[in-house]
């Protein structure tokens, strides 16, 4: 078969998969995206993301979506404030990350995803197509099987697993299994903070405030349309959420009782931080954070993975997933007419680069997880961020 006829499928319409699909289509390469969710809005997409100039923003340029992005980007929300549990500000207000690391405009994840979706040819994304597994059946093809038994398996020449931490594609190429990181977030969606609670709006003004200490955190993040996402972070075994009754309250959507229980965990913390937990919320969910140990795999010429499916999720994971998707699309476009050997080499080159970038990021980037820890973790987090900024100033990032 001529390689220019390669049929390509992407599993997962997250940020990484959609970036890959968009850049393939810009090269006139046809692609199908299988997505488990029934519709674009059937699941909460989470909070705000900052676009980094060397990854997320670069991909927006490659995807020819900068003008559209600028219509929804928030350039005023780039500040980070780090506060101790007594209200002492350890970092922030006058220090702006952008001074050292370039501009990092914020955008709601749902808006960023929509921007990519709108840019794709109609019908590219097959909603309600949850994938159960991908099998390489020895005929130089990869067969995609669906969770819904009425859907016929689909045969493709190349399948990209962009289906997140619990990827159904990953097991075909790698035996790695995500592990609980020890930290879980209770994700609280608040509306109308600016309108009704000016003191709390002032606390989170500028973008992101992280109140840290005593193995816990309250992280508040401004989103567009007067939405604030609050993450109550805990370093606790997963069983703890069951034991204290939080899990059952969350599952039953008994938000008021869940918030009262949460407030008890933060007794004595500064009122700006606990104030967020006192407000009625739109939704409240527990989100355990998982990690994937650094892993590589033998290149399979018919199947690869990217984004959270391929490497540990970290604070810059959306930016990295976008870059993975864009780079893979470029490699595919450059290698379309390659023979089987050259194609395999090209895919291996992509995987090597993606893995080394992700591993370096894991070691050198700023991650909040280590600072959901004992003692005065706010002071330590502030020092780590200053070090990172100094490194950036020295040309390290
Ligand atoms: C609380 C929190 C805050 C974060 N903040 C930031 C931030 O500020 N900046 C940043 O860069 N990163 C951030 N991240 C990390 C970022 O969210 C992820 O790294 C990023 O979303 C990974 O993108 P992805 O496309 O690989 O996977 P995902 O975004 O997880 O997308 C996967 C897609 O695949 C679909 N899917 C899953 N299983 C199947 C299946 N079996 N069949 C078909 N479809 C399937 C899903 O429905 C989803 O649409 C944050 C993460 C968390 C938890």
mmCIF file of C-alpha atoms in Angstrom, residues 93-277:
data_model
loop_
_atom_site.group_PDB
_atom_site.id
_atom_site.type_symbol
_atom_site.label_atom_id
_atom_site.label_comp_id
_atom_site.label_asym_id
_atom_site.label_seq_id
_atom_site.Cartn_x
_atom_site.Cartn_y
_atom_site.Cartn_z
ATOM 1 C CA UNK A 93 1.744 40.715 44.112
ATOM 2 C CA UNK A 94 4.786 42.543 42.775
ATOM 3 C CA UNK A 95 6.578 39.572 41.233
ATOM 4 C CA UNK A 96 5.351 38.673 37.783
ATOM 5 C CA UNK A 97 6.391 35.424 36.182
ATOM 6 C CA UNK A 98 6.153 36.969 32.754
ATOM 7 C CA UNK A 99 9.103 39.236 33.497
ATOM 8 C CA UNK A 100 11.396 36.240 33.398
ATOM 9 C CA UNK A 101 9.636 33.483 31.565
ATOM 10 C CA UNK A 102 7.834 35.398 28.838
ATOM 11 C CA UNK A 103 4.120 36.020 28.645
ATOM 12 C CA UNK A 104 1.942 33.163 29.754
ATOM 13 C CA UNK A 105 -1.635 34.162 28.943
ATOM 14 C CA UNK A 106 -4.348 32.177 30.653
ATOM 15 C CA UNK A 107 -7.291 30.531 28.927
ATOM 16 C CA UNK A 108 -10.142 28.387 30.182
ATOM 17 C CA UNK A 109 -9.521 24.785 29.159
ATOM 18 C CA UNK A 110 -13.034 24.531 27.767
ATOM 19 C CA UNK A 111 -12.414 27.551 25.514
ATOM 20 C CA UNK A 112 -9.055 26.223 24.312
ATOM 21 C CA UNK A 113 -10.583 22.854 23.486
ATOM 22 C CA UNK A 114 -13.467 24.507 21.640
ATOM 23 C CA UNK A 115 -11.051 26.567 19.608
ATOM 24 C CA UNK A 116 -9.391 23.398 18.307
ATOM 25 C CA UNK A 117 -12.732 21.619 17.801
ATOM 26 C CA UNK A 118 -14.075 24.531 15.732
ATOM 27 C CA UNK A 119 -10.969 24.432 13.558
ATOM 28 C CA UNK A 120 -11.466 20.793 12.508
ATOM 29 C CA UNK A 121 -13.402 19.607 9.475
ATOM 30 C CA UNK A 122 -16.997 18.712 10.377
ATOM 31 C CA UNK A 123 -17.362 15.098 11.478
ATOM 32 C CA UNK A 124 -13.679 14.647 12.402
ATOM 33 C CA UNK A 125 -14.507 13.841 16.021
ATOM 34 C CA UNK A 126 -16.644 10.745 16.550
ATOM 35 C CA UNK A 127 -18.290 11.430 19.917
ATOM 36 C CA UNK A 128 -19.548 8.543 22.026
ATOM 37 C CA UNK A 129 -16.786 6.298 20.629
ATOM 38 C CA UNK A 130 -15.076 5.106 23.804
ATOM 39 C CA UNK A 131 -12.207 2.799 22.886
ATOM 40 C CA UNK A 132 -11.752 -0.446 24.830
ATOM 41 C CA UNK A 133 -8.460 -1.538 23.269
ATOM 42 C CA UNK A 134 -6.253 -1.311 20.219
ATOM 43 C CA UNK A 135 -4.903 -4.542 18.776
ATOM 44 C CA UNK A 136 -2.099 -4.969 16.308
ATOM 45 C CA UNK A 137 -3.168 -8.053 14.444
ATOM 46 C CA UNK A 138 -0.142 -8.949 12.379
ATOM 47 C CA UNK A 139 -1.582 -7.611 9.133
ATOM 48 C CA UNK A 140 0.315 -4.328 9.382
ATOM 49 C CA UNK A 141 -2.788 -2.654 10.745
ATOM 50 C CA UNK A 142 -4.088 -1.604 14.137
ATOM 51 C CA UNK A 143 -7.688 -2.418 14.994
ATOM 52 C CA UNK A 144 -9.589 -0.091 17.297
ATOM 53 C CA UNK A 145 -12.233 -1.835 19.450
ATOM 54 C CA UNK A 146 -14.990 0.173 21.097
ATOM 55 C CA UNK A 147 -16.601 -0.025 24.525
ATOM 56 C CA UNK A 148 -20.027 0.077 22.889
ATOM 57 C CA UNK A 149 -20.567 -3.406 21.474
ATOM 58 C CA UNK A 150 -22.797 -2.146 18.658
ATOM 59 C CA UNK A 151 -19.858 -0.245 17.140
ATOM 60 C CA UNK A 152 -17.862 -2.261 14.617
ATOM 61 C CA UNK A 153 -14.091 -2.335 15.215
ATOM 62 C CA UNK A 154 -12.230 0.121 12.980
ATOM 63 C CA UNK A 155 -9.027 -0.783 11.150
ATOM 64 C CA UNK A 156 -6.319 1.870 10.707
ATOM 65 C CA UNK A 157 -2.703 1.996 9.629
ATOM 66 C CA UNK A 158 -1.677 4.204 12.531
ATOM 67 C CA UNK A 159 -3.397 4.873 15.852
ATOM 68 C CA UNK A 160 -2.387 7.621 18.307
ATOM 69 C CA UNK A 161 -3.371 7.170 21.940
ATOM 70 C CA UNK A 162 -4.112 10.667 23.279
ATOM 71 C CA UNK A 163 -6.611 9.332 25.795
ATOM 72 C CA UNK A 164 -5.123 10.596 29.043
ATOM 73 C CA UNK A 165 -3.835 8.975 32.226
ATOM 74 C CA UNK A 166 -6.013 5.868 31.998
ATOM 75 C CA UNK A 167 -5.239 5.302 28.322
ATOM 76 C CA UNK A 168 -6.745 2.195 26.730
ATOM 77 C CA UNK A 169 -4.144 2.442 23.962
ATOM 78 C CA UNK A 170 -1.046 2.477 26.218
ATOM 79 C CA UNK A 171 -1.242 -1.241 27.261
ATOM 80 C CA UNK A 172 -0.571 -2.266 23.654
ATOM 81 C CA UNK A 173 2.852 -0.592 23.698
ATOM 82 C CA UNK A 174 3.808 -0.353 27.384
ATOM 83 C CA UNK A 175 3.124 -2.209 30.625
ATOM 84 C CA UNK A 176 3.359 0.978 32.735
ATOM 85 C CA UNK A 177 0.476 1.560 35.149
ATOM 86 C CA UNK A 178 -0.269 4.947 36.822
ATOM 87 C CA UNK A 179 0.230 5.145 40.585
ATOM 88 C CA UNK A 180 -1.538 7.392 43.071
ATOM 89 C CA UNK A 181 0.804 10.317 43.791
ATOM 90 C CA UNK A 182 -0.341 10.651 47.412
ATOM 91 C CA UNK A 183 -2.098 13.951 46.690
ATOM 92 C CA UNK A 184 -5.732 14.486 45.765
ATOM 93 C CA UNK A 185 -7.602 17.696 44.957
ATOM 94 C CA UNK A 186 -11.169 18.484 45.841
ATOM 95 C CA UNK A 187 -12.161 20.554 42.820
ATOM 96 C CA UNK A 188 -14.753 23.232 43.625
ATOM 97 C CA UNK A 189 -16.405 25.358 40.948
ATOM 98 C CA UNK A 190 -17.605 28.791 42.187
ATOM 99 C CA UNK A 191 -19.563 31.342 40.224
ATOM 100 C CA UNK A 192 -20.183 35.041 41.036
ATOM 101 C CA UNK A 193 -17.217 35.612 43.382
ATOM 102 C CA UNK A 194 -16.348 38.957 41.820
ATOM 103 C CA UNK A 195 -19.963 40.100 41.923
ATOM 104 C CA UNK A 196 -20.841 39.038 45.462
ATOM 105 C CA UNK A 197 -17.581 38.619 47.407
ATOM 106 C CA UNK A 198 -15.139 41.433 46.577
ATOM 107 C CA UNK A 199 -12.741 40.484 49.407
ATOM 108 C CA UNK A 200 -12.259 36.968 47.981
ATOM 109 C CA UNK A 201 -12.098 38.342 44.441
ATOM 110 C CA UNK A 202 -9.294 40.664 45.612
ATOM 111 C CA UNK A 203 -7.429 37.711 47.158
ATOM 112 C CA UNK A 204 -7.360 35.810 43.852
ATOM 113 C CA UNK A 205 -6.901 38.956 41.728
ATOM 114 C CA UNK A 206 -4.107 38.463 39.237
ATOM 115 C CA UNK A 207 -4.772 34.803 38.523
ATOM 116 C CA UNK A 208 -3.652 32.164 40.987
ATOM 117 C CA UNK A 209 -3.245 32.057 44.751
ATOM 118 C CA UNK A 210 -1.872 29.035 46.589
ATOM 119 C CA UNK A 211 -2.220 28.835 50.364
ATOM 120 C CA UNK A 212 0.040 26.022 51.533
ATOM 121 C CA UNK A 213 0.982 24.264 54.758
ATOM 122 C CA UNK A 214 0.481 21.261 57.001
ATOM 123 C CA UNK A 215 0.226 18.692 54.157
ATOM 124 C CA UNK A 216 -2.662 20.629 52.629
ATOM 125 C CA UNK A 217 -3.429 23.514 50.315
ATOM 126 C CA UNK A 218 -6.187 25.792 49.147
ATOM 127 C CA UNK A 219 -5.496 26.830 45.578
ATOM 128 C CA UNK A 220 -7.805 29.366 43.950
ATOM 129 C CA UNK A 221 -7.661 30.204 40.272
ATOM 130 C CA UNK A 222 -9.553 32.859 38.355
ATOM 131 C CA UNK A 223 -11.350 31.709 35.211
ATOM 132 C CA UNK A 224 -13.352 33.763 32.741
ATOM 133 C CA UNK A 225 -16.981 34.831 33.291
ATOM 134 C CA UNK A 226 -16.584 35.367 37.033
ATOM 135 C CA UNK A 227 -15.749 31.721 37.740
ATOM 136 C CA UNK A 228 -13.188 30.757 40.390
ATOM 137 C CA UNK A 229 -11.910 27.161 40.584
ATOM 138 C CA UNK A 230 -10.777 26.220 44.046
ATOM 139 C CA UNK A 231 -8.728 23.112 44.732
ATOM 140 C CA UNK A 232 -8.594 21.897 48.328
ATOM 141 C CA UNK A 233 -5.464 19.741 48.196
ATOM 142 C CA UNK A 234 -4.652 16.930 50.628
ATOM 143 C CA UNK A 235 -1.672 14.643 51.054
ATOM 144 C CA UNK A 236 -3.717 11.664 52.239
ATOM 145 C CA UNK A 237 -4.158 8.009 51.332
ATOM 146 C CA UNK A 238 -7.108 7.543 48.996
ATOM 147 C CA UNK A 239 -8.924 5.518 51.677
ATOM 148 C CA UNK A 240 -9.051 8.648 53.878
ATOM 149 C CA UNK A 241 -11.636 10.302 51.625
ATOM 150 C CA UNK A 242 -13.912 7.305 52.225
ATOM 151 C CA UNK A 243 -13.178 7.081 55.946
ATOM 152 C CA UNK A 244 -14.107 10.691 56.703
ATOM 153 C CA UNK A 245 -17.261 10.407 54.572
ATOM 154 C CA UNK A 246 -16.215 12.989 51.980
ATOM 155 C CA UNK A 247 -16.417 10.565 49.071
ATOM 156 C CA UNK A 248 -20.031 9.582 49.770
ATOM 157 C CA UNK A 249 -21.080 13.230 50.274
ATOM 158 C CA UNK A 250 -19.472 14.194 46.971
ATOM 159 C CA UNK A 251 -21.061 11.261 45.146
ATOM 160 C CA UNK A 252 -24.485 12.207 46.554
ATOM 161 C CA UNK A 253 -23.866 15.860 45.544
ATOM 162 C CA UNK A 254 -24.470 16.926 49.160
ATOM 163 C CA UNK A 255 -22.284 19.964 48.598
ATOM 164 C CA UNK A 256 -23.128 21.917 51.756
ATOM 165 C CA UNK A 257 -22.177 19.036 54.060
ATOM 166 C CA UNK A 258 -19.098 18.298 51.972
ATOM 167 C CA UNK A 259 -17.961 21.928 52.327
ATOM 168 C CA UNK A 260 -18.582 21.850 56.097
ATOM 169 C CA UNK A 261 -16.432 18.743 56.332
ATOM 170 C CA UNK A 262 -13.740 20.407 54.254
ATOM 171 C CA UNK A 263 -13.824 23.534 56.422
ATOM 172 C CA UNK A 264 -13.067 21.418 59.495
ATOM 173 C CA UNK A 265 -9.825 20.283 57.826
ATOM 174 C CA UNK A 266 -8.701 23.902 57.473
ATOM 175 C CA UNK A 267 -9.522 25.215 60.959
ATOM 176 C CA UNK A 268 -7.238 28.099 61.919
ATOM 177 C CA UNK A 269 -6.266 28.937 58.317
ATOM 178 C CA UNK A 270 -6.501 32.562 57.207
ATOM 179 C CA UNK A 271 -10.080 33.686 56.487
ATOM 180 C CA UNK A 272 -9.320 34.575 52.849
ATOM 181 C CA UNK A 273 -8.496 30.923 52.161
ATOM 182 C CA UNK A 274 -11.356 29.339 54.083
ATOM 183 C CA UNK A 275 -13.777 31.964 52.726
ATOM 184 C CA UNK A 276 -13.850 30.109 49.403
ATOM 185 C CA UNK A 277 -15.044 26.933 51.132
#
